Each structure stands twice: as C-alpha cells, then as structure tokens.
C-alpha cells in the first residue's frame, strides 16, 4: 500500500530540519561573532592612539588655518600700509594737504586696529609706527611753515594757503581729538612769535635818542608812528586770517599778548618813561613827549575798537599819562625862568623870545586831543601853582571874572583855553615888567606900549594862523587876548591921550571958571559963552586960556607925532590899526576945540595957535600915521 504521509509529522520533520539548520547557522554566527569580538578587541587597542593623533591633527589643522587666515590678513594689511607709505613718503605739497592728512588719519586708525593683533609681527608694527611719527612731523612741519608765513602772503592766498589752513583746523575740529587744542596752541605761538619779531625790529627807532637841544625836534621823526601803524595793520591782518580760517577771534588776544606786554609796555613805554625822568627833560622834549602820548592813546583807542582787552597796556598808558600831565606846570615854570635871565628888551630881542615861545605853544597845540586828556586831571588854574610863584600874576592877568559856567570849569576844552591864555599872559606881562626894568635910559610908557602892542599883535597873528591853537583858545581865549591887547594899547596911546586930555580938561576948565562972569543978560542979545557952538566975545582971561590951550595941545600933539615917527612899523596891518586908534582918540577932540575957539577972537595972530584947520589936521594924520 502506498505510503501515506502525516501532515503534522511532515511539518515537524520540516521544522526539525529547519531547527537543525538554524542551529548550525547560529553556531556559525556565534563563531563569527567570537571572531569579530576578538578582532574588535585587537582593533580597539590599535585605534585609540590613532584617534589621539587624528584629534591632534585636527586641532593643528584649525590652528594652521587660523594662522593662514592671519597671514592672509597681515598680507592684506601690509599691502594697505604700503599704499599709505607710498603717499606719506612724498612731500606734503606734492600730495596735497587734504589727501596727506586724511591718509595720515587712516594710518593712525589702522595702527590702533593691528597693534594688538600683530604682536608677533614686530617689524611691521615698528616700521608702520615710525612712518606715522615721521609723517606727523612732516605734517606739523608743513603746518608750521604755513602758519609762519607773513600775513600779506597768507592773505594773498596765491598758493591756497588759507584754504589749506582752513582744512587742517576743520579736520582737527571734526576728529575731536586732543590735537585740536594742540594745533591751536601751535598756531597762536607761531603767529605771536612772527608778530613779536616783526615789531622788535622797529623797537629801537621808538626809543628817544639824546640829541642836540639847540636843534628842534622834528615832529614825526620818532619811530612810534610807524610802530603803531605797522602793529595795527598786522593785528588787522591776523583778525582777517582768523575770520577766513573760521577760527575764534578770541585767539587774537594770546597772539598779540607778548608783543603788547613784554615789548610795548615793558621795553618801549618803560624806556620812554626813563628818558623823561625829569621836568627839564619833559620841557626840552615836549613835542616828542606829546607825540608819544598821542600815539599811545591812539593805539589804546584802536584796541578798544577791536574789543581787545589788555589791562597791562592800559595800566602802562595810564601811569605814563599821570607822569606826563606835569607838563602844564612845567611849561609855565619854563616861561617864568626864561625871563629871569632875559635882558634883551629891544626891537630885536623881544620878538625873538616871543617867536621862540609861541612857536612851542603852536606846536604843542597840534596835539589837542592828547592835551585834553592830560589836562583833565587839573582844576582851573592848577598849572599856576609853582615855586617860586609866577611873577606875572601879581602884575596883571587877563582872566575875565565869572566867565563860563562853573560846571564847565572841569571841561578839558575850557581848561585848555585858560591854559593857553595864561601862557600868553605870562609871556607878555613878563615883557612888560622887563621893559620897565632893564632898558637904560628907561623907555617912555608910550614906547613900552608900542613894543608891547607890536608884539601882542604878532602873538595874535600866530594864534590866528594856527588852526589848532585858535580852535583851542576859542571865544574866551580871543576875548582874553583882546583884553590884554587893550591894556598895551592904552600904554601906547599915552602921548595921544595926553594931547586929547589937554583939550577936554582945559575946555572944561575955561567953561567952568568963566561961566559966571559971562552969564548975564544982554537985553534980548545972546550969550557970549556957549557949551556947544563957537563962542562970541571972550574976556582977556579967556583969550589967554585959549591961547595956552592951543599952545599946550600943539606941543603935546607934535611930540606924540615925533615919537610915533620914530617907531619902525613894517606891518601894514599894525600901522592901520594904530592909525585908526589914534584918529579915534584925537580927531574928535581936536574938532571940538577947533569948532569952539578957532574962529573966536582969542588972538589976532591966529596962525600961531591954530596951525591946522580940520581938513589939514586929518590930512596930516593920514600922511604921518
């Protein structure tokens, strides 16, 4: 019978076979795993050192890569430095200040960036730092050269120096570094030194020199005028430069400080002050002194105008003015002393001393504004307080009582006018005193008067021709001059006054003494004596009195005429003046005498007494005077 297979057995058989195969397989796998485990153990002991090396190599690789990156950066930086070096090694004016300064600034920024990073590349850092330092010095040198140029050159700006300066300052202002203050100080020092050196070269010409006192000082010959002119022009230039470079104007004060304080105040004003260390030196050099004071005041006014404060300069000027204000007393003393030893009271000597003194007065008056400042510390008449006292004051003064408002008596213009009038009084009254004292034989009063009126007229002419002196004396001064002139005119007219007085006095006496005897009634007739018109019949006494009157008048008149003809009068204006004054005094008096008695019956020999009719009398005066 056929063999029947059991399904379950078959499955088990198959399963067994599969299990056997699986077992064999697992056994094989187990062996393989054992081999693998063995190999893994052997590999582990071999790989550990290799991994350490790999890790080390990996780390080294990172460092190499980092180093390569740094080298790359160094290489690139070196190329940039090289570019900067190619620019900075050239002259500034070739590169141009803008490019040069910008490159220098970029170099400094770069140096700060690489200084800590490139520590191992000392050569690069040292060379780069050296380049920057040299370039800094070169830039400073160029800047120093710019700021040491003369102001005229800078302001002409032909090479764009102002533009370059403006750029440099703007650059430092924008960077906001400490260099901003440093560069300002450099500028101030350079401009100040340049100004100081320029003015130092002019300083010797300002110092007064010992000179021959017989040779008058020539106004304008001292160097202070040029010194002031140059200094003001240079300061103006410095202000223009500050404006154009847009720098603060406050920098002008430190720029001019040393010039004003050390040079102007110290050497110049100090040296000048020592030169005028005595009253005599002041008077001997009074025009020079006033010229210096005038220029000091002008410069003081200038620095006030530009709002430049200089306490040192103001103090120096104030001290010098205080010292110099003594000239008013010293000038009065000088005049008084001059006449102490003067004895040449002649037609030549008197005009000489007047011209000498009035020439000084005229020259002094040219410094009107300066004198107004100097005299402002005085009270009216203080300049006359000298020792010994001024001689003229006890003889005569032309002061007009109660003239001017009391409030005006501290006004410098009023004081100056009064001073000039006192000077003229001192001169002329001292001459009057001398004319009474020195001439031998003594001069007649009318002759003294002629000399005085002749010379006061010359004084008047000097005053009138001098615009400054005439202006300073003003209305009051002219009035005082006329008062003095009238005093001398009276002296001169003494002879003519005597002749005129004879007429007036004797006619009055005749009329008074004989009025009673001639005053009687004539029965409808007129009076024989009248006070206004021609007299009628005269008594014998009256006839004798009239004869004596004509005789005395003729003698006095002719003597006055002879004296007048002895005077030397070359000035036609003076001649006309004196002639008119004489005529005003004598003609009317003679006409009264002539009209009263010339046609009366006082004598049969009328021509002996009445020598001139009215026409003849006036004609004679016109011819002789």
Coordinates of C-alpha atoms in Angstrom, one line a residue:
X1 CA 0.0 0.0 0.0
X2 CA 1.1 3.2 -0.8
X3 CA 2.9 5.2 1.9
X4 CA 0.7 7.9 3.5
X5 CA 2.5 10.9 4.9
X6 CA 1.2 12.5 8.1
X7 CA 0.9 16.2 7.6
X8 CA 1.7 17.0 11.2
X9 CA 4.7 14.8 11.2
X10 CA 5.7 16.3 8.0
X11 CA 5.6 19.7 9.5
X12 CA 7.6 18.6 12.5
X13 CA 10.1 16.9 10.3
X14 CA 10.4 20.0 8.3
X15 CA 10.6 22.1 11.5
X16 CA 13.3 19.8 12.8
X17 CA 15.2 20.1 9.7
X18 CA 14.8 23.8 9.9
X19 CA 15.9 23.8 13.5
X20 CA 18.9 21.8 12.7
X21 CA 19.8 24.2 10.0
X22 CA 19.1 27.1 12.3
X23 CA 21.3 25.7 15.0
X24 CA 24.1 25.2 12.5
X25 CA 23.5 28.7 11.3
X26 CA 23.6 30.2 14.9
X27 CA 26.6 28.1 15.6
X28 CA 28.3 29.6 12.6
X29 CA 27.1 33.1 13.6
X30 CA 28.4 32.5 17.2
X31 CA 31.7 31.6 15.9
X32 CA 31.7 34.6 13.6
X33 CA 30.8 36.8 16.5
X34 CA 33.5 35.4 18.6
X35 CA 35.9 36.1 15.8
X36 CA 34.5 39.6 15.5
X37 CA 34.8 40.1 19.2
X38 CA 38.4 39.0 19.1
X39 CA 39.1 41.3 16.2
X40 CA 37.3 44.2 17.9
X41 CA 39.4 43.8 21.0
X42 CA 42.5 43.8 18.9
X43 CA 41.3 46.8 16.8
X44 CA 40.4 48.9 20.0
X45 CA 43.9 48.6 21.3
X46 CA 45.2 49.7 17.9
X47 CA 42.7 52.6 17.1
X48 CA 43.0 54.6 20.4
X49 CA 46.4 56.1 19.6
X50 CA 45.3 56.7 16.1
X51 CA 42.3 58.7 17.2
X52 CA 44.5 60.8 19.5
X53 CA 46.7 61.6 16.6
X54 CA 43.7 62.4 14.4
X55 CA 42.3 64.7 17.1
X56 CA 45.7 66.4 17.4
X57 CA 46.0 66.7 13.7
X58 CA 42.5 68.2 13.5
X59 CA 43.5 70.7 16.2
X60 CA 46.7 71.6 14.4
X61 CA 44.8 71.9 11.2
X62 CA 42.5 74.5 12.8
X63 CA 45.5 76.4 14.1
X64 CA 47.1 76.3 10.8
X65 CA 44.0 77.5 9.1
X66 CA 43.8 80.3 11.7
X67 CA 47.4 81.1 11.1
X68 CA 46.9 81.1 7.4
X69 CA 44.0 83.5 7.9
X70 CA 46.1 85.8 10.0
X71 CA 48.9 85.6 7.4
X72 CA 46.3 86.5 4.8
X73 CA 45.2 89.5 6.9
X74 CA 48.8 90.5 7.5
X75 CA 49.4 90.3 3.8
X76 CA 46.4 92.4 3.0
X77 CA 47.3 94.9 5.8
X78 CA 50.8 95.1 4.6
X79 CA 49.6 96.0 1.1
X80 CA 47.4 98.8 2.6
X81 CA 50.3 100.0 4.7
X82 CA 52.4 100.1 1.6
X83 CA 49.8 102.2 -0.2
X84 CA 49.8 104.6 2.7
X85 CA 53.6 104.6 2.8
X86 CA 53.8 105.5 -0.9
X87 CA 51.6 108.5 -0.2
X88 CA 53.1 109.6 3.1
X89 CA 56.7 109.4 1.9
X90 CA 56.0 112.1 -0.7
X91 CA 56.3 115.8 0.1
X92 CA 53.0 117.3 1.6
X93 CA 52.7 119.9 -1.1
X94 CA 53.1 117.2 -3.8
X95 CA 50.4 115.0 -2.4
X96 CA 48.1 117.8 -1.3
X97 CA 47.4 118.6 2.3
X98 CA 43.9 117.1 2.3
X99 CA 45.0 113.8 0.9
X100 CA 48.1 113.7 3.1
X101 CA 46.2 114.5 6.3
X102 CA 43.4 112.0 5.5
X103 CA 46.0 109.3 4.8
X104 CA 47.8 110.0 8.0
X105 CA 44.5 109.8 9.9
X106 CA 43.6 106.5 8.2
X107 CA 47.1 105.2 9.1
X108 CA 46.6 106.0 12.8
X109 CA 43.3 104.3 12.8
X110 CA 44.7 101.2 11.2
X111 CA 47.7 101.1 13.5
X112 CA 45.3 101.0 16.5
X113 CA 43.5 98.1 15.0
X114 CA 46.5 95.9 14.3
X115 CA 48.7 96.8 17.3
X116 CA 47.3 94.1 19.5
X117 CA 46.6 91.6 16.7
X118 CA 50.0 91.7 15.0
X119 CA 52.2 91.4 18.2
X120 CA 54.3 88.6 16.6
X121 CA 55.0 90.9 13.5
X122 CA 57.0 93.5 15.4
X123 CA 58.8 94.5 12.2
X124 CA 55.6 95.6 10.6
X125 CA 54.4 97.4 13.7
X126 CA 57.7 99.2 14.3
X127 CA 58.0 100.3 10.7
X128 CA 54.4 101.4 10.5
X129 CA 54.7 103.4 13.7
X130 CA 57.9 105.0 12.5
X131 CA 56.1 106.0 9.3
X132 CA 53.3 107.6 11.2
X133 CA 55.7 109.5 13.5
X134 CA 57.7 110.8 10.6
X135 CA 54.5 111.7 8.7
X136 CA 53.2 113.5 11.8
X137 CA 56.4 115.5 12.0
X138 CA 56.2 116.2 8.3
X139 CA 52.6 117.4 8.5
X140 CA 53.5 119.5 11.5
X141 CA 56.5 121.0 9.7
X142 CA 54.2 121.9 6.8
X143 CA 51.7 123.4 9.1
X144 CA 54.4 125.3 10.9
X145 CA 55.6 126.6 7.6
X146 CA 52.1 127.7 6.7
X147 CA 51.4 129.5 10.0
X148 CA 54.8 131.1 9.9
X149 CA 54.2 132.9 6.6
X150 CA 53.9 136.6 6.6
X151 CA 50.3 137.8 6.9
X152 CA 50.5 139.5 3.5
X153 CA 51.4 136.2 1.8
X154 CA 48.6 134.3 3.6
X155 CA 46.0 136.9 2.7
X156 CA 47.1 137.0 -0.9
X157 CA 46.4 133.2 -0.8
X158 CA 48.1 132.7 -4.2
X159 CA 49.0 129.1 -3.3
X160 CA 45.7 128.4 -1.4
X161 CA 47.5 128.6 2.0
X162 CA 44.3 129.9 3.7
X163 CA 42.3 127.1 2.2
X164 CA 44.9 124.6 3.5
X165 CA 44.9 126.1 6.9
X166 CA 41.1 126.1 7.0
X167 CA 41.2 122.4 6.1
X168 CA 43.7 121.5 8.7
X169 CA 41.8 123.2 11.5
X170 CA 38.5 121.8 10.3
X171 CA 40.0 118.3 10.2
X172 CA 41.1 118.5 13.8
X173 CA 37.8 120.0 15.0
X174 CA 35.9 117.2 13.3
X175 CA 38.1 114.5 14.7
X176 CA 37.6 115.9 18.2
X177 CA 41.0 114.8 19.4
X178 CA 43.3 116.4 21.8
X179 CA 45.2 117.6 18.8
X180 CA 42.6 120.3 18.3
X181 CA 43.8 122.1 21.3
X182 CA 47.5 121.4 20.5
X183 CA 47.2 122.7 16.9
X184 CA 45.5 125.9 18.2
X185 CA 48.4 126.4 20.6
X186 CA 50.9 125.9 17.8
X187 CA 49.1 128.4 15.7
X188 CA 48.9 131.0 18.5
X189 CA 52.6 130.6 19.3
X190 CA 53.7 130.8 15.6
X191 CA 51.6 133.9 14.8
X192 CA 52.6 135.5 18.1
X193 CA 56.3 134.9 17.5
X194 CA 56.0 136.2 14.0
X195 CA 54.3 139.4 15.2
X196 CA 56.8 139.9 18.0
X197 CA 59.8 139.5 15.7
X198 CA 58.3 142.0 13.2
X199 CA 57.7 144.6 15.9
X200 CA 61.1 144.0 17.6
X201 CA 62.8 145.2 14.5
X202 CA 61.0 148.5 14.8
X203 CA 61.5 149.0 18.6
X204 CA 64.9 150.7 18.5
X205 CA 63.6 153.6 16.4
X206 CA 60.9 154.3 19.0
X207 CA 63.3 154.8 21.9
X208 CA 64.2 158.5 22.2
X209 CA 67.7 159.4 21.4
X210 CA 70.0 162.0 23.0
X211 CA 70.1 165.0 20.7
X212 CA 71.4 168.5 20.4
X213 CA 68.9 170.6 22.3
X214 CA 69.7 173.6 20.0
X215 CA 68.2 171.7 17.1
X216 CA 64.4 171.5 17.5
X217 CA 62.8 168.1 17.4
X218 CA 61.2 167.4 14.1
X219 CA 57.6 166.2 14.5
X220 CA 57.1 162.7 13.2
X221 CA 60.8 161.7 13.3
X222 CA 60.3 159.3 16.2
X223 CA 59.6 155.7 15.2
X224 CA 56.4 155.3 17.3
X225 CA 54.1 156.5 14.5
X226 CA 55.5 153.8 12.2
X227 CA 55.4 151.3 15.0
X228 CA 51.8 151.9 15.7
X229 CA 50.9 151.9 12.0
X230 CA 52.6 148.6 11.4
X231 CA 51.2 147.0 14.6
X232 CA 47.6 148.0 13.9
X233 CA 47.9 146.8 10.3
X234 CA 49.4 143.4 11.4
X235 CA 46.7 142.9 14.0
X236 CA 44.0 143.7 11.4
X237 CA 45.7 141.1 9.2
X238 CA 45.6 138.5 11.9
X239 CA 41.9 139.1 12.5
X240 CA 41.3 138.7 8.8
X241 CA 43.2 135.4 8.8
X242 CA 41.2 134.2 11.8
X243 CA 37.9 135.1 10.0
X244 CA 38.9 133.4 6.8
X245 CA 40.0 130.2 8.5
X246 CA 36.9 130.3 10.7
X247 CA 38.9 130.3 13.9
X248 CA 37.6 132.1 17.1
X249 CA 38.5 135.8 17.3
X250 CA 39.4 135.3 20.9
X251 CA 42.7 133.8 19.7
X252 CA 43.9 137.4 18.8
X253 CA 44.5 138.2 22.4
X254 CA 47.1 135.5 23.1
X255 CA 48.6 136.2 19.7
X256 CA 49.4 139.8 20.5
X257 CA 49.9 139.3 24.2
X258 CA 53.7 139.1 24.3
X259 CA 54.0 142.0 21.8
X260 CA 51.8 144.3 23.9
X261 CA 53.1 143.3 27.4
X262 CA 56.7 142.5 27.0
X263 CA 57.6 144.7 24.1
X264 CA 55.3 147.7 24.1
X265 CA 54.7 148.0 27.8
X266 CA 58.0 146.7 29.1
X267 CA 60.7 147.9 26.7
X268 CA 59.1 150.7 24.8
X269 CA 56.9 152.6 27.4
X270 CA 59.4 151.6 30.1
X271 CA 62.3 153.0 28.1
X272 CA 60.5 156.2 27.1
X273 CA 59.4 156.8 30.7
X274 CA 63.0 156.6 31.9
X275 CA 64.0 159.1 29.2
X276 CA 61.5 161.7 30.6
X277 CA 62.6 161.2 34.1
X278 CA 63.0 164.9 34.9
X279 CA 60.9 168.1 34.4
X280 CA 63.7 169.6 32.3
X281 CA 63.7 166.5 30.0
X282 CA 60.0 166.9 29.6
X283 CA 60.2 170.6 28.6
X284 CA 63.3 170.1 26.4
X285 CA 61.5 167.4 24.5
X286 CA 57.9 168.4 25.0
X287 CA 56.8 167.9 21.3
X288 CA 58.4 164.4 21.4
X289 CA 56.6 163.7 24.7
X290 CA 53.2 164.8 23.3
X291 CA 53.7 162.8 20.1
X292 CA 54.4 159.7 22.1
X293 CA 51.4 160.2 24.4
X294 CA 49.2 160.9 21.4
X295 CA 50.3 157.7 19.7
X296 CA 49.9 155.7 22.9
X297 CA 46.3 157.0 23.2
X298 CA 45.6 156.3 19.5
X299 CA 46.7 152.7 19.9
X300 CA 44.6 152.4 23.1
X301 CA 41.6 153.6 21.2
X302 CA 42.3 151.1 18.5
X303 CA 42.5 148.1 20.7
X304 CA 39.2 149.2 22.3
X305 CA 37.6 149.4 18.9
X306 CA 38.5 145.8 18.1
X307 CA 37.5 144.8 21.7
X308 CA 41.0 143.6 22.6
X309 CA 41.4 143.7 26.3
X310 CA 44.9 144.5 27.6
X311 CA 44.9 145.5 31.3
X312 CA 48.7 145.7 31.2
X313 CA 48.8 148.1 28.3
X314 CA 46.0 150.3 29.8
X315 CA 47.9 150.5 33.1
X316 CA 51.2 151.4 31.4
X317 CA 49.5 154.2 29.4
X318 CA 47.6 155.5 32.5
X319 CA 50.9 155.7 34.5
X320 CA 52.7 157.5 31.7
X321 CA 49.9 160.0 31.3
X322 CA 49.9 160.7 35.0
X323 CA 53.6 161.4 34.8
X324 CA 53.3 163.5 31.6
X325 CA 50.5 165.7 32.8
X326 CA 53.1 167.7 34.8
X327 CA 54.0 169.5 31.5
X328 CA 51.4 172.3 32.1
X329 CA 53.0 173.4 35.4
X330 CA 56.5 172.8 33.9
X331 CA 55.7 175.0 30.9
X332 CA 54.6 177.9 33.0
X333 CA 57.7 177.5 35.1
X334 CA 59.8 177.3 31.9
X335 CA 58.4 180.6 30.7
X336 CA 59.0 182.3 34.0
X337 CA 62.6 181.0 34.3
X338 CA 63.2 182.1 30.7
X339 CA 62.6 185.7 31.6
X340 CA 64.7 185.5 34.8
X341 CA 67.8 185.6 32.7
X342 CA 66.5 187.6 29.7
X343 CA 67.7 191.2 29.3
X344 CA 67.4 191.9 25.5
X345 CA 64.3 194.1 25.7
X346 CA 64.9 195.6 22.2
X347 CA 63.1 195.6 18.9
X348 CA 65.1 192.5 18.0
X349 CA 65.3 190.7 21.3
X350 CA 61.7 190.8 22.3
X351 CA 60.3 189.4 19.0
X352 CA 62.9 186.6 19.2
X353 CA 61.8 185.4 22.6
X354 CA 58.1 185.7 21.6
X355 CA 58.6 183.7 18.4
X356 CA 60.6 181.1 20.3
X357 CA 57.9 180.6 23.0
X358 CA 54.9 181.0 20.8
X359 CA 56.3 178.5 18.3
X360 CA 56.4 176.0 21.1
X361 CA 52.9 176.8 22.0
X362 CA 51.7 176.5 18.4
X363 CA 53.5 173.1 18.1
X364 CA 52.0 172.0 21.4
X365 CA 48.5 172.9 20.3
X366 CA 48.7 170.4 17.4
X367 CA 48.1 167.7 20.0
X368 CA 44.7 168.9 21.0
X369 CA 43.0 165.6 21.9
X370 CA 46.1 164.4 23.7
X371 CA 46.3 167.7 25.7
X372 CA 42.7 167.4 26.6
X373 CA 43.4 164.0 28.2
X374 CA 46.4 165.3 30.0
X375 CA 44.8 168.4 31.5
X376 CA 41.6 166.6 32.6
X377 CA 43.2 165.9 36.0
X378 CA 43.6 169.6 36.7
X379 CA 41.3 172.1 38.3
X380 CA 41.2 175.6 36.8
X381 CA 44.5 177.4 37.4
X382 CA 46.3 174.5 39.0
X383 CA 49.1 174.9 36.4
X384 CA 50.0 178.2 38.0
X385 CA 50.8 176.6 41.4
X386 CA 54.6 176.6 41.0
X387 CA 57.5 177.6 43.2
X388 CA 58.7 180.3 43.1
X389 CA 55.3 181.8 42.3
X390 CA 54.7 183.1 38.8
X391 CA 55.7 186.8 38.7
X392 CA 53.1 187.9 36.2
X393 CA 50.1 187.1 38.4
X394 CA 50.9 189.9 40.8
X395 CA 51.0 192.4 37.9
X396 CA 48.1 191.6 35.7
X397 CA 46.0 188.7 34.4
X398 CA 43.5 188.8 31.5
X399 CA 41.2 186.4 33.4
X400 CA 37.6 187.5 32.8
X401 CA 35.7 187.3 36.1
X402 CA 32.7 184.9 36.2
X403 CA 33.5 183.7 32.7
X404 CA 31.9 180.5 31.8
X405 CA 29.6 178.2 33.6
X406 CA 31.1 176.8 36.9
X407 CA 30.2 173.3 35.6
X408 CA 32.4 174.0 32.5
X409 CA 35.5 174.7 34.7
X410 CA 36.3 170.9 34.7
X411 CA 35.7 170.7 31.0
X412 CA 39.1 169.9 29.3
X413 CA 38.4 172.4 26.5
X414 CA 37.7 175.2 28.9
X415 CA 40.8 174.3 30.9
X416 CA 43.0 174.1 27.8
X417 CA 41.8 177.5 26.6
X418 CA 42.5 179.0 30.0
X419 CA 46.0 177.5 30.0
X420 CA 46.9 179.0 26.6
X421 CA 45.6 182.4 27.8
X422 CA 47.7 182.2 30.9
X423 CA 50.7 181.2 28.9
X424 CA 50.3 184.4 26.7
X425 CA 49.7 186.5 29.8
X426 CA 52.9 185.1 31.3
X427 CA 54.9 185.9 28.2
X428 CA 53.6 189.4 27.6
X429 CA 53.4 190.6 31.2
X430 CA 57.0 189.4 31.8
X431 CA 58.0 191.5 28.8
X432 CA 56.1 194.5 30.3
X433 CA 57.9 194.0 33.6
X434 CA 61.2 193.8 31.7
X435 CA 60.6 196.9 29.7
X436 CA 60.1 198.9 32.9
X437 CA 63.2 197.4 34.5
X438 CA 66.1 196.8 32.0
X439 CA 66.4 199.4 29.3
X440 CA 68.8 202.3 30.1
X441 CA 67.8 205.0 29.8
X442 CA 64.2 204.0 30.8
X443 CA 61.7 203.9 27.9
X444 CA 58.7 206.2 27.8
X445 CA 55.5 204.4 28.7
X446 CA 54.2 205.0 25.2
X447 CA 57.3 203.4 23.8
X448 CA 56.9 200.5 26.1
X449 CA 53.3 200.3 24.9
X450 CA 54.4 200.4 21.3
X451 CA 56.8 197.5 21.8
X452 CA 54.1 195.6 23.7
X453 CA 51.3 196.3 21.2
X454 CA 53.6 195.4 18.3
X455 CA 54.4 192.1 19.8
X456 CA 50.9 191.2 21.1
X457 CA 49.8 191.8 17.5
X458 CA 52.4 189.3 16.4
X459 CA 51.1 186.8 19.1
X460 CA 47.6 187.4 17.8
X461 CA 48.8 186.7 14.2
X462 CA 50.5 183.4 15.3
X463 CA 47.3 182.4 17.1
X464 CA 45.1 183.3 14.1
X465 CA 47.3 181.4 11.6
X466 CA 47.3 178.3 13.7
X467 CA 44.1 176.4 13.2
X468 CA 44.6 174.2 16.2
X469 CA 45.7 176.9 18.6
X470 CA 42.9 179.3 17.5
X471 CA 40.4 176.5 17.9
X472 CA 41.6 175.5 21.3
X473 CA 41.6 179.1 22.6
X474 CA 38.0 179.6 21.4
X475 CA 35.9 182.6 22.0
X476 CA 37.0 183.1 25.6
X477 CA 40.7 182.9 24.6
X478 CA 40.3 185.5 21.9
X479 CA 38.4 187.7 24.4
X480 CA 41.2 187.4 26.9
X481 CA 43.8 188.2 24.1
X482 CA 41.9 191.3 23.2
X483 CA 41.7 192.4 26.9
X484 CA 45.5 192.1 27.1
X485 CA 45.9 193.9 23.8
X486 CA 43.7 196.8 25.1
X487 CA 46.0 197.1 28.1
X488 CA 49.0 197.6 25.9
X489 CA 47.1 199.9 23.6
X490 CA 46.5 202.3 26.5
X491 CA 50.2 202.3 27.2
X492 CA 50.9 203.1 23.6
X493 CA 48.3 205.9 23.4
X494 CA 49.6 207.7 26.5
X495 CA 51.1 210.6 24.4
X496 CA 47.9 210.9 22.3
X497 CA 45.8 210.6 25.4
X498 CA 47.7 213.4 27.0
X499 CA 47.1 215.7 23.9
X500 CA 43.4 214.7 23.9
X501 CA 43.2 215.2 27.7
X502 CA 44.5 218.7 27.4
X503 CA 41.7 219.7 25.1
X504 CA 39.0 218.1 27.2
X505 CA 40.4 219.2 30.5
X506 CA 41.2 222.8 29.6
X507 CA 38.0 223.4 27.7
X508 CA 36.1 222.2 30.7
X509 CA 38.2 224.4 33.0
X510 CA 37.6 227.5 30.8
X511 CA 33.9 226.9 30.6
X512 CA 33.6 226.3 34.3
X513 CA 35.8 229.1 35.6
X514 CA 34.4 231.8 33.4
X515 CA 30.7 230.7 33.2
X516 CA 29.6 233.0 36.0
X517 CA 31.3 236.2 34.6
X518 CA 29.9 235.7 31.1
X519 CA 26.4 234.7 32.2
X520 CA 24.4 238.0 32.1
X521 CA 21.5 239.3 30.3
X522 CA 22.2 241.4 27.2
X523 CA 18.6 242.8 26.7
X524 CA 17.5 240.4 24.0
X525 CA 21.0 239.7 22.9
X526 CA 22.6 236.2 23.1
X527 CA 25.0 234.8 25.5
X528 CA 28.7 235.4 24.9
X529 CA 29.6 231.9 26.1
X530 CA 28.1 228.6 24.8
X531 CA 28.9 225.0 25.5
X532 CA 28.2 223.7 22.1
X533 CA 29.0 226.2 19.3
X534 CA 31.5 228.9 18.6
X535 CA 31.9 231.5 21.4
X536 CA 31.3 235.2 21.0
X537 CA 33.4 237.9 22.6
X538 CA 36.0 236.5 25.0
X539 CA 37.3 238.1 28.1
X540 CA 41.0 238.7 28.3
X541 CA 41.3 235.9 30.7
X542 CA 39.6 233.5 28.4
X543 CA 41.7 234.6 25.5
X544 CA 44.9 233.8 27.5
X545 CA 43.4 230.5 28.5
X546 CA 42.5 229.6 24.9
X547 CA 46.0 230.6 23.7
X548 CA 47.5 228.4 26.4
X549 CA 45.2 225.5 25.4
X550 CA 46.2 225.6 21.7
X551 CA 49.9 226.0 22.7
X552 CA 49.9 223.1 25.1
X553 CA 47.9 220.9 22.7
X554 CA 50.2 221.7 19.7
X555 CA 53.2 220.9 21.8
X556 CA 51.8 217.6 23.1
X557 CA 50.4 216.6 19.7
X558 CA 53.6 217.3 17.9
X559 CA 55.7 215.5 20.4
X560 CA 53.4 212.5 20.1
X561 CA 53.7 212.7 16.3
X562 CA 57.5 212.8 16.5
X563 CA 57.6 209.9 18.9
X564 CA 55.3 207.9 16.5
X565 CA 57.5 208.7 13.5
X566 CA 60.5 207.1 15.4
X567 CA 58.7 203.8 15.5
X568 CA 59.6 201.1 13.0
X569 CA 56.3 199.7 11.7
X570 CA 56.8 197.4 8.8
X571 CA 53.5 195.6 9.3
X572 CA 50.8 197.5 7.3
X573 CA 48.0 195.9 9.3
X574 CA 49.6 197.1 12.5
X575 CA 50.1 200.5 11.1
X576 CA 46.5 200.7 10.1
X577 CA 45.4 199.5 13.5
X578 CA 47.4 202.0 15.4
X579 CA 46.5 204.8 13.0
X580 CA 42.8 204.2 13.4
X581 CA 43.1 204.0 17.2
X582 CA 45.0 207.3 17.3
X583 CA 42.5 209.0 15.0
X584 CA 39.5 207.8 17.0
X585 CA 41.1 209.3 20.1
X586 CA 42.4 212.7 18.8
X587 CA 40.3 213.8 15.8
X588 CA 37.0 214.3 17.6
X589 CA 38.8 216.1 20.4
X590 CA 40.5 218.5 18.1
X591 CA 37.4 219.1 16.1
X592 CA 35.6 220.1 19.3
X593 CA 38.5 222.5 20.1
X594 CA 38.5 223.9 16.6
X595 CA 34.8 224.3 16.4
X596 CA 34.7 226.1 19.8
X597 CA 37.6 228.5 19.6
X598 CA 39.3 228.5 16.2
X599 CA 37.0 231.3 14.8
X600 CA 36.8 233.2 18.0
X601 CA 38.6 236.5 18.8
X602 CA 41.1 234.9 21.3
X603 CA 44.0 236.3 19.2
X604 CA 45.0 238.5 16.3
X605 CA 47.8 236.1 15.3
X606 CA 45.6 233.0 14.8
X607 CA 48.0 231.1 12.6
X608 CA 50.5 231.0 15.6
X609 CA 48.0 229.0 17.6
X610 CA 45.6 227.4 15.2
X611 CA 48.1 225.6 13.0
X612 CA 45.6 223.3 11.2
X613 CA 42.1 223.5 10.1
X614 CA 40.1 220.3 10.3
X615 CA 41.0 219.2 6.8
X616 CA 44.6 220.0 7.3
X617 CA 44.6 218.2 10.6
X618 CA 43.1 215.0 9.2
X619 CA 45.4 215.2 6.2
X620 CA 48.5 215.5 8.4
X621 CA 47.4 212.4 10.4
X622 CA 46.8 210.4 7.2
X623 CA 50.3 211.3 6.0
X624 CA 52.2 210.8 9.2
X625 CA 50.4 207.8 10.7

